[in-house]
XYZ file of C-alpha atoms in Angstrom:
122
model
C 24.109 -126.691 41.115
C 27.726 -126.774 42.198
C 29.046 -128.327 45.392
C 32.463 -127.952 46.972
C 33.703 -130.499 49.489
C 36.844 -129.973 51.545
C 38.886 -132.635 53.285
C 42.273 -133.076 54.911
C 41.955 -131.004 58.052
C 43.018 -132.258 61.454
C 45.217 -131.771 64.493
C 48.936 -131.313 63.995
C 51.852 -130.112 66.085
C 53.612 -126.855 65.325
C 56.083 -127.351 62.500
C 54.003 -130.087 60.941
C 52.199 -130.275 57.619
C 48.720 -130.876 56.278
C 47.291 -131.077 52.789
C 43.757 -129.870 52.173
C 41.693 -130.879 49.157
C 38.624 -129.274 47.617
C 36.577 -131.169 45.047
C 33.973 -129.433 42.913
C 31.008 -131.382 41.564
C 27.810 -130.601 39.698
C 27.022 -129.183 36.321
C 29.064 -126.214 35.180
C 30.927 -124.897 32.193
C 34.214 -124.128 33.859
C 35.875 -123.276 37.140
C 37.668 -119.967 37.048
C 39.522 -119.252 40.276
C 39.671 -121.602 43.261
C 40.352 -120.061 46.632
C 41.102 -121.034 50.207
C 39.850 -118.919 53.099
C 40.461 -119.227 56.817
C 38.200 -118.187 59.660
C 38.857 -117.972 63.381
C 36.280 -117.051 66.029
C 35.424 -113.360 66.243
C 37.449 -112.508 63.135
C 36.479 -112.020 59.520
C 37.065 -114.783 57.058
C 40.395 -114.078 55.351
C 41.706 -115.115 51.953
C 44.689 -117.430 52.372
C 45.455 -118.382 48.772
C 43.956 -118.364 45.304
C 44.728 -119.936 41.974
C 43.289 -118.910 38.609
C 42.325 -121.264 35.810
C 45.620 -120.320 34.209
C 47.603 -121.312 37.279
C 48.407 -117.846 38.586
C 48.631 -117.905 42.374
C 48.462 -115.368 45.157
C 48.948 -115.739 48.906
C 48.305 -113.882 52.109
C 51.546 -112.451 53.496
C 51.185 -114.605 56.607
C 51.463 -117.859 54.633
C 53.899 -116.977 51.852
C 56.748 -119.446 51.675
C 54.869 -122.010 53.793
C 51.643 -122.752 51.906
C 51.293 -123.836 48.285
C 48.034 -123.860 46.348
C 47.633 -126.038 43.284
C 44.841 -127.492 41.174
C 44.112 -130.472 38.981
C 41.627 -129.306 36.372
C 40.972 -132.859 35.176
C 39.669 -133.665 38.657
C 38.050 -130.291 39.406
C 40.164 -130.257 42.544
C 42.240 -127.673 44.358
C 44.848 -128.433 46.998
C 46.461 -126.449 49.762
C 49.760 -127.834 50.970
C 50.507 -126.328 54.361
C 54.013 -126.683 55.774
C 55.681 -125.295 58.884
C 52.290 -124.880 60.495
C 52.015 -122.565 63.466
C 49.326 -122.203 66.152
C 48.131 -118.999 64.473
C 47.210 -121.077 61.413
C 44.455 -122.705 63.445
C 40.974 -122.146 62.066
C 38.281 -123.449 59.779
C 39.464 -123.546 56.197
C 36.876 -122.982 53.499
C 37.090 -123.602 49.788
C 35.469 -121.111 47.444
C 35.372 -120.947 43.686
C 34.263 -118.752 40.820
C 32.264 -121.056 38.554
C 30.676 -120.338 35.189
C 27.326 -122.107 34.988
C 26.066 -124.079 32.013
C 22.765 -122.284 31.718
C 22.463 -119.440 29.231
C 22.848 -116.558 29.785
C 26.167 -117.397 31.338
C 26.835 -116.163 34.823
C 29.414 -116.766 37.480
C 28.478 -118.145 40.889
C 30.614 -118.398 44.011
C 29.818 -121.533 46.003
C 31.424 -122.347 49.347
C 32.351 -125.635 50.921
C 31.333 -126.627 54.431
C 34.820 -126.041 55.845
C 37.440 -128.254 57.428
C 38.995 -127.654 60.846
C 42.744 -127.227 61.151
C 44.186 -127.146 64.658
C 47.885 -126.565 65.300
C 49.122 -127.258 68.816
C 52.185 -125.571 70.281
């Protein structure tokens, strides 16, 4: 099937930056949207940013102006550049994608990565 693997998380001081990567592998026809979610304990997983196959982006209000999502379709990879990080950005960041499978009839699946921890200290 399709696997997503995130990397790039870590510990950073407030005001610092991190760049997350998400690589998709497996057999598929195309990747539609690629999305980054964030989860903190006792809260629902929230959408942080998304990017369509056409490059249209959308962000949560809390990260607008600080985070930038991008993708390299030749590498089946999405990135999340996170600047001016704050302690409230701490959480596990998950990659998610809408992927059209090869098998006919075509259908779209939504795999998740295993998550990468981001911790911002004050």
